Amino acid sequence: MIHTLTSRDLRKEISGQKIDWNQIKNSEPSKPLIGQERALKALEFGIGNKRGGFNIYVSGYPGSGKSKAVNHFLEEKAKLETTPGDWCYVNNFQDSFYPKKLKLPNGDGQTFKVEIQQLISEIQKMLINAFESKEYHDKKEQIIEEFRQKEKELFQKIHNKAHENNFTVTRTPIEILVIPTDAQGAPLSDEKFNKLNKKERDQILAKQSELKDELFHLIQKNREVERESNKSLFLLDESIASYAIDTLLKELQNKYKDFEDVLLHLFEIKKDIISNLHDFLKASIQQEGPSYKQEISFQKYEVNVITDNTELSGAPIVLELNPTLTNLFGKLEHESYMGTLITNFTLIRGGSLHKANGGYLIIPLKDLLFSYFSWDSLKRALKNNEIVIEDAREQFGIISAKSLKPEPIPLDIQVILIGSPRWYYLLYELDEDFKELFKVKAEFDTAMDYSLKNIQDFAGVTYKIQRENDLFPINDQAMGRLIEHASRMAEDREKISIKFREIRDILHEADHYTRLSKMKEIDARHIDQAIEARYFRSNLIQEKINELIKKGRLMIDLKEPKVGQINGISILDLGDISFGKPNKITASIASGKVGLVDIEREAKLSGPIHTKGTLILQGYLLEKYGQDNPVSLYASLVFEQSYSEIDGDSASCAELFALLSCLADLPINQGIAVTGSINQKGELQPVGAINQKIEGFFEVCNQNGLNGNQGVIIPKPNVDNLMLKKEVVLAVEQGLFSIWAIDTVDDGLEIITGFPAGIRLKGGSFSINSVHYRVDERIRELNANVIPSSGRNQKEEYLTI
């Protein structure tokens, strides 16, 4: 059936709707997002469900409101949750290459850091005062004096014995000597010693050896006494230091009595100070002097706060727009010292995972995948529930200098990835971990049904955008025009696009034109001006193509009917805009057994879908004309002046019309363009970008002069997609341009040829003087011209298409 469309069929206008715009304008939208019930239910279920891999993938195209909806739900959920604690890194006194983690209540991280700084400062002062006190010096002198007395008693005995045996004991800086003496007590010289007889010399040497052995044992015993004395001094220092430190630690130990890690760290601080008491005191004393040159660093007692949730109320929400490995997991910074790079636990820096720990982390998937090691490291962190700070050089396998290995921090987080549907399906198919770690999919649509309720919701959101961006007020006509354009954006007049990013951009441009016109509100003219200006900035290529057509360089016939030639319409998509471009399609036939040749395919300029459309043509011809007669011919189809790849099947109907025109020897009205795909039964199927195709052909006709015989044939199912520009609708109203909607190939044949398509009669033939009859007769003539090879059946020799 042929449907000649009227102006009412070409565009759906909102002017007839009874809507109280003022009421909508003065009320806040009741929903955070409209037309996204499926996605909102998924977010309601998923957000807060942090266990078992129920992380969320938010799927949708740009401008569908994904980020806004996620932020809304997170803010509502996060403020009801418990604020997570602070995480810190402290020195590992057993092995400084493996810093330890500490968890503290939220806000206590910085407090603990200051408390430790004050503690060390107070310990320095208290120890200096304690070790400079008179009581300490008296106890120390007492221990030293006792040692001296014992040492004196030990050596007095050996001195007396040596004197009795004419020897003297002399101590030098490097040794203790036992020297024989004469009767007067003077050291015996070598000359005198040599004058003695052998017996006397042997007696002296034997006695000297005996005294030396006894002296050696005394020295050993003295060393034991000295060690006991040193131990007493150390115990004295330890007891004084321990008492001073315990006095200062008691307050912190009481405050953090429920935190075993903190208590252990405080004990380690005390133990390290006592173990290095001399160096600690020396550095403390030098630190107070005017020419201070610190020999040891008190840095090892500091606290490095990785996450500070002091100002946070509820669970954290972190948006990481640059998800590199270091931005997500943190890093180890280095300092230059004496020409080399060094690091320590105070140079550990946290990442987004640390900041979002206990809450939610939002990441754009595309940026995550394009960052080296980030995706694999994130999956590993989610599977192991811990944050490991890694060096990227190790991931590359580069041998680096020895570095720190901070203790992993437990991870309690929900990750929300935002990306396109394509990325979701690719990861779901190719990454086995993805489906286990991201079990919740929140899919955002780009359009909603055209209903009174949805129109009101759309207007409410639009008014909110206008208020938030401080734009001029939108009058009723402008709002109606925006809704009409939203239907065109959805490519369905029974739908409304909810790509509010594009709507917002149009409002900003309309606001600019309102300001230029010195008006106080945005009206429909400003909306139209903004839409047309956006298109005009990008359609230079379209204008150049139309100019070539007008000059005859791109040969598009619009007037004289021609056999085997028709105008199809293709779509050129430039990214920001797409437009329709007429294409001359020609067919030629001859006797032969080659079949149907698609020149585009033979030249490798045809995509797979276009090739499929050509094969469908073959199926149609065989079923229509090959029931009682073999189909044997040579036929070729080509897009004239086409030098790039062609894909899609929306020209298959036009190709069939050109071929049937050639077979029936019936001219086609060149002022009529055709778009639509067909199936093997000759039924027309809908195609995309129908508005752009009609408007593209209309502009070519308009620049060459409308004559009332021009128009476009479209599939009947595409009628609901029509939201044409007003100039096209006006031309149809004035009878200068026509648009027909058809269901089958037969309907279209009657329009383009002026002849009835024809029906198959009981005898198998078609009704006389119809298109199909002429085609069938022509095929029989071509079959008769085919000469079969000898010895073979003629019917077997015919090559079907």
PDB file of N, CA and C in Angstrom, residues 423-453:
ATOM      1  N   TRP A 423      32.646  -0.924  25.813  1.00  0.00           N
ATOM      2  CA  TRP A 423      33.703  -1.344  26.720  1.00  0.00           C
ATOM      3  C   TRP A 423      33.195  -2.443  27.652  1.00  0.00           C
ATOM      4  N   TYR A 424      31.947  -2.323  28.086  1.00  0.00           N
ATOM      5  CA  TYR A 424      31.383  -3.331  28.996  1.00  0.00           C
ATOM      6  C   TYR A 424      31.374  -4.703  28.334  1.00  0.00           C
ATOM      7  N   TYR A 425      30.837  -4.776  27.119  1.00  0.00           N
ATOM      8  CA  TYR A 425      30.722  -6.063  26.446  1.00  0.00           C
ATOM      9  C   TYR A 425      32.099  -6.643  26.100  1.00  0.00           C
ATOM     10  N   LEU A 426      33.050  -5.801  25.737  1.00  0.00           N
ATOM     11  CA  LEU A 426      34.394  -6.283  25.451  1.00  0.00           C
ATOM     12  C   LEU A 426      35.045  -6.882  26.694  1.00  0.00           C
ATOM     13  N   LEU A 427      34.944  -6.187  27.816  1.00  0.00           N
ATOM     14  CA  LEU A 427      35.543  -6.684  29.049  1.00  0.00           C
ATOM     15  C   LEU A 427      34.833  -7.941  29.538  1.00  0.00           C
ATOM     16  N   TYR A 428      33.524  -7.958  29.399  1.00  0.00           N
ATOM     17  CA  TYR A 428      32.757  -9.116  29.857  1.00  0.00           C
ATOM     18  C   TYR A 428      33.149 -10.367  29.078  1.00  0.00           C
ATOM     19  N   GLU A 429      33.466 -10.196  27.811  1.00  0.00           N
ATOM     20  CA  GLU A 429      33.823 -11.329  26.970  1.00  0.00           C
ATOM     21  C   GLU A 429      35.288 -11.716  27.097  1.00  0.00           C
ATOM     22  N   LEU A 430      36.174 -10.730  27.226  1.00  0.00           N
ATOM     23  CA  LEU A 430      37.608 -10.986  27.120  1.00  0.00           C
ATOM     24  C   LEU A 430      38.340 -11.043  28.458  1.00  0.00           C
ATOM     25  N   ASP A 431      37.758 -10.486  29.508  1.00  0.00           N
ATOM     26  CA  ASP A 431      38.434 -10.437  30.810  1.00  0.00           C
ATOM     27  C   ASP A 431      37.639 -11.280  31.803  1.00  0.00           C
ATOM     28  N   GLU A 432      38.194 -12.414  32.187  1.00  0.00           N
ATOM     29  CA  GLU A 432      37.456 -13.327  33.061  1.00  0.00           C
ATOM     30  C   GLU A 432      37.271 -12.763  34.465  1.00  0.00           C
ATOM     31  N   ASP A 433      38.107 -11.837  34.886  1.00  0.00           N
ATOM     32  CA  ASP A 433      37.962 -11.250  36.219  1.00  0.00           C
ATOM     33  C   ASP A 433      36.852 -10.204  36.269  1.00  0.00           C
ATOM     34  N   PHE A 434      36.561  -9.589  35.133  1.00  0.00           N
ATOM     35  CA  PHE A 434      35.622  -8.466  35.116  1.00  0.00           C
ATOM     36  C   PHE A 434      34.249  -8.880  35.631  1.00  0.00           C
ATOM     37  N   LYS A 435      33.742 -10.009  35.152  1.00  0.00           N
ATOM     38  CA  LYS A 435      32.389 -10.435  35.543  1.00  0.00           C
ATOM     39  C   LYS A 435      32.305 -10.834  37.009  1.00  0.00           C
ATOM     40  N   GLU A 436      33.455 -11.173  37.618  1.00  0.00           N
ATOM     41  CA  GLU A 436      33.455 -11.527  39.032  1.00  0.00           C
ATOM     42  C   GLU A 436      33.601 -10.318  39.934  1.00  0.00           C
ATOM     43  N   LEU A 437      34.213  -9.272  39.423  1.00  0.00           N
ATOM     44  CA  LEU A 437      34.462  -8.091  40.249  1.00  0.00           C
ATOM     45  C   LEU A 437      33.431  -6.992  40.058  1.00  0.00           C
ATOM     46  N   PHE A 438      32.743  -6.984  38.903  1.00  0.00           N
ATOM     47  CA  PHE A 438      31.751  -5.944  38.629  1.00  0.00           C
ATOM     48  C   PHE A 438      30.432  -6.617  38.248  1.00  0.00           C
ATOM     49  N   LYS A 439      29.700  -7.006  39.280  1.00  0.00           N
ATOM     50  CA  LYS A 439      28.487  -7.798  39.095  1.00  0.00           C
ATOM     51  C   LYS A 439      27.226  -6.955  38.901  1.00  0.00           C
ATOM     52  N   VAL A 440      27.340  -5.663  39.098  1.00  0.00           N
ATOM     53  CA  VAL A 440      26.167  -4.797  38.952  1.00  0.00           C
ATOM     54  C   VAL A 440      26.358  -3.906  37.739  1.00  0.00           C
ATOM     55  N   LYS A 441      25.399  -3.950  36.822  1.00  0.00           N
ATOM     56  CA  LYS A 441      25.431  -3.101  35.624  1.00  0.00           C
ATOM     57  C   LYS A 441      24.281  -2.113  35.697  1.00  0.00           C
ATOM     58  N   ALA A 442      24.605  -0.842  35.664  1.00  0.00           N
ATOM     59  CA  ALA A 442      23.597   0.225  35.624  1.00  0.00           C
ATOM     60  C   ALA A 442      23.640   0.842  34.232  1.00  0.00           C
ATOM     61  N   GLU A 443      22.669   0.490  33.396  1.00  0.00           N
ATOM     62  CA  GLU A 443      22.689   0.901  31.997  1.00  0.00           C
ATOM     63  C   GLU A 443      21.773   2.101  31.781  1.00  0.00           C
ATOM     64  N   PHE A 444      22.341   3.150  31.223  1.00  0.00           N
ATOM     65  CA  PHE A 444      21.607   4.396  31.007  1.00  0.00           C
ATOM     66  C   PHE A 444      21.123   4.474  29.557  1.00  0.00           C
ATOM     67  N   ASP A 445      19.857   4.849  29.408  1.00  0.00           N
ATOM     68  CA  ASP A 445      19.262   5.016  28.084  1.00  0.00           C
ATOM     69  C   ASP A 445      19.506   6.440  27.603  1.00  0.00           C
ATOM     70  N   THR A 446      19.231   6.675  26.315  1.00  0.00           N
ATOM     71  CA  THR A 446      19.400   8.017  25.747  1.00  0.00           C
ATOM     72  C   THR A 446      18.070   8.666  25.394  1.00  0.00           C
ATOM     73  N   ALA A 447      16.964   7.936  25.591  1.00  0.00           N
ATOM     74  CA  ALA A 447      15.653   8.487  25.231  1.00  0.00           C
ATOM     75  C   ALA A 447      14.584   7.889  26.140  1.00  0.00           C
ATOM     76  N   MET A 448      13.456   8.596  26.243  1.00  0.00           N
ATOM     77  CA  MET A 448      12.311   8.099  27.004  1.00  0.00           C
ATOM     78  C   MET A 448      11.043   8.303  26.177  1.00  0.00           C
ATOM     79  N   ASP A 449       9.964   7.657  26.594  1.00  0.00           N
ATOM     80  CA  ASP A 449       8.708   7.733  25.846  1.00  0.00           C
ATOM     81  C   ASP A 449       8.164   9.153  25.804  1.00  0.00           C
ATOM     82  N   TYR A 450       7.485   9.452  24.686  1.00  0.00           N
ATOM     83  CA  TYR A 450       6.861  10.761  24.513  1.00  0.00           C
ATOM     84  C   TYR A 450       5.489  10.707  25.175  1.00  0.00           C
ATOM     85  N   SER A 451       5.418  11.184  26.407  1.00  0.00           N
ATOM     86  CA  SER A 451       4.158  11.216  27.166  1.00  0.00           C
ATOM     87  C   SER A 451       4.070  12.534  27.909  1.00  0.00           C
ATOM     88  N   LEU A 452       2.876  12.858  28.350  1.00  0.00           N
ATOM     89  CA  LEU A 452       2.671  14.129  29.048  1.00  0.00           C
ATOM     90  C   LEU A 452       3.523  14.192  30.316  1.00  0.00           C
ATOM     91  N   LYS A 453       3.573  13.085  31.054  1.00  0.00           N
ATOM     92  CA  LYS A 453       4.370  13.063  32.283  1.00  0.00           C
ATOM     93  C   LYS A 453       5.850  13.269  31.976  1.00  0.00           C
TER      94      LYS A 453
END
